[in-house]
CSV table of C-alpha atoms in Angstrom, one decimal:
chain,number,residue,atom,x,y,z
A,1,MET,CA,123.9,111.3,9.5
A,2,TYR,CA,120.9,109.3,9.7
A,3,PHE,CA,117.2,108.3,8.7
A,4,ARG,CA,115.4,106.0,11.2
A,5,ARG,CA,112.3,103.9,10.0
A,6,THR,CA,109.6,102.0,11.6
A,7,ALA,CA,109.2,98.4,11.0
A,8,THR,CA,106.0,97.6,8.9
A,9,ARG,CA,105.9,93.8,9.9
A,10,ASP,CA,108.2,91.4,11.8
A,11,ALA,CA,111.3,90.4,10.0
A,12,GLU,CA,114.7,89.3,10.3
A,13,LEU,CA,118.5,91.2,9.3
A,14,ARG,CA,122.0,88.9,9.9
A,15,GLY,CA,120.0,87.1,12.7
A,16,GLN,CA,118.7,90.2,14.6
A,17,PRO,CA,114.9,89.3,15.1
A,18,ILE,CA,112.9,92.7,13.7
A,19,ARG,CA,109.8,93.3,15.3
A,20,GLU,CA,107.2,95.3,14.2
A,21,GLY,CA,106.7,98.5,14.9
A,22,ASP,CA,110.7,98.4,16.6
A,23,LYS,CA,112.4,102.2,16.0
A,24,LEU,CA,115.6,101.4,12.6
A,25,THR,CA,118.2,103.4,11.7
A,26,VAL,CA,120.6,103.3,8.8
A,27,TRP,CA,123.7,105.6,9.8
A,28,TYR,CA,125.5,107.0,6.7
A,29,GLY,CA,128.8,107.5,8.4
A,30,SER,CA,129.0,103.7,7.9
A,31,ALA,CA,128.1,102.6,4.4
A,32,ASN,CA,131.9,102.5,3.6
A,33,ARG,CA,133.3,100.9,6.1
A,34,ASP,CA,131.6,97.4,5.8
A,35,GLU,CA,133.8,94.6,6.4
A,36,GLU,CA,131.8,92.0,4.3
A,37,VAL,CA,132.3,94.8,1.5
A,38,PHE,CA,135.1,96.7,1.7
A,39,PRO,CA,138.7,94.6,3.4
A,40,HIS,CA,140.1,96.3,6.4
A,41,ALA,CA,137.5,98.6,6.5
A,42,ASP,CA,138.3,100.4,9.2
A,43,ARG,CA,141.7,101.3,7.4
A,44,PHE,CA,141.8,104.7,5.4
A,45,ASP,CA,143.1,104.2,2.6
A,46,VAL,CA,142.2,107.4,-0.3
A,47,GLY,CA,142.5,104.4,-3.1
A,48,ARG,CA,140.0,102.1,-2.5
A,49,THR,CA,138.7,100.9,-5.4
A,50,PRO,CA,136.2,100.9,-6.1
A,51,ASN,CA,134.8,103.7,-3.0
A,52,ASP,CA,131.5,105.2,-4.7
A,53,HIS,CA,130.7,107.8,-1.9
A,54,LEU,CA,127.2,107.7,0.0
A,55,ALA,CA,127.1,111.6,0.7
A,56,PHE,CA,124.7,112.3,-1.2
A,57,GLY,CA,122.4,109.1,-1.5
A,58,ILE,CA,121.8,106.5,-3.4
A,59,GLY,CA,119.9,105.1,-6.7
A,60,HIS,CA,116.6,106.5,-6.9
A,61,HIS,CA,117.2,108.6,-2.6
A,62,PHE,CA,120.2,110.0,-5.1
A,63,CYS,CA,120.1,113.9,-4.4
A,64,LEU,CA,119.5,116.1,-7.7
A,65,GLY,CA,121.1,119.1,-6.5
A,66,ALA,CA,124.4,117.1,-5.9
A,67,ASN,CA,126.2,118.7,-8.7
A,68,LEU,CA,124.8,122.2,-8.0
A,69,ALA,CA,125.9,121.8,-4.0
A,70,ARG,CA,129.5,120.5,-5.1
A,71,LEU,CA,130.3,123.1,-7.7
A,72,GLU,CA,128.7,125.9,-4.9
A,73,ILE,CA,131.1,124.7,-1.9
A,74,GLN,CA,134.4,124.6,-4.3
A,75,ILE,CA,133.5,128.5,-5.6
A,76,MET,CA,133.7,129.0,-1.7
A,77,PHE,CA,136.7,127.8,-1.6
A,78,GLU,CA,137.9,129.8,-4.3
A,79,GLU,CA,136.8,132.8,-3.2
A,80,LEU,CA,137.4,132.7,0.3
A,81,LEU,CA,140.9,131.6,-0.2
A,82,ARG,CA,141.7,134.1,-2.7
A,83,ARG,CA,140.0,137.3,-0.3
A,84,LEU,CA,141.7,135.8,2.7
A,85,PRO,CA,144.5,133.9,1.8
A,86,ASP,CA,146.5,134.1,5.5
A,87,ILE,CA,143.0,132.0,7.0
A,88,GLU,CA,144.0,130.1,9.9
A,89,LEU,CA,142.7,128.0,12.4
A,90,ALA,CA,142.6,130.6,15.9
A,91,GLY,CA,141.5,128.0,18.4
A,92,PRO,CA,139.7,125.2,19.5
A,93,VAL,CA,137.2,124.2,16.5
A,94,GLU,CA,133.4,123.0,18.1
A,95,ARG,CA,131.3,120.9,16.9
A,96,LEU,CA,127.7,120.2,17.1
A,97,ARG,CA,126.2,117.7,19.2
A,98,SER,CA,123.7,116.1,16.8
A,99,ASN,CA,122.6,112.5,15.8
A,100,PHE,CA,121.6,114.7,12.7
A,101,ILE,CA,123.4,117.1,11.0
A,102,ASN,CA,127.0,116.3,10.8
A,103,GLY,CA,128.4,120.1,11.3
A,104,ILE,CA,130.5,122.5,12.7
A,105,LYS,CA,129.2,125.2,16.2
A,106,ARG,CA,132.2,127.3,16.9
A,107,MET,CA,135.5,127.6,14.4
A,108,PRO,CA,137.3,130.5,15.6
A,109,VAL,CA,139.9,131.9,12.5
A,110,ARG,CA,142.1,134.5,12.0
A,111,PHE,CA,143.2,136.8,8.9
A,112,THR,CA,144.7,139.6,7.5
A,113,PRO,CA,141.2,141.9,6.1
A,114,GLU,CA,141.6,143.5,3.0
A,115,ARG,CA,142.4,147.0,2.6
A,116,SER,CA,139.6,148.8,0.8
């Protein structure tokens, strides 16, 4: 969800002084909510264009496995829904308490098991 770096020299960013040794973070979740880039940046807009998604990074930091990860998740959902067509939530979803990983800790579901 973020990465942290340490300033190696004094600098300034948008009028904010940064001193050598300061810890700085970049929060990926804010990338497409930059009010200097997008009008109505906080509004959910499925038609926003351009809207380059940054989940797998950008530039020379772009994840080499991004296409494989997309294919794997597509196949996983296709197979899950094929085998468990009536799967549904059976209780509240509990998210991980983490600033580093955006994930689910517990998600109870119910379904009709396949008969062998």
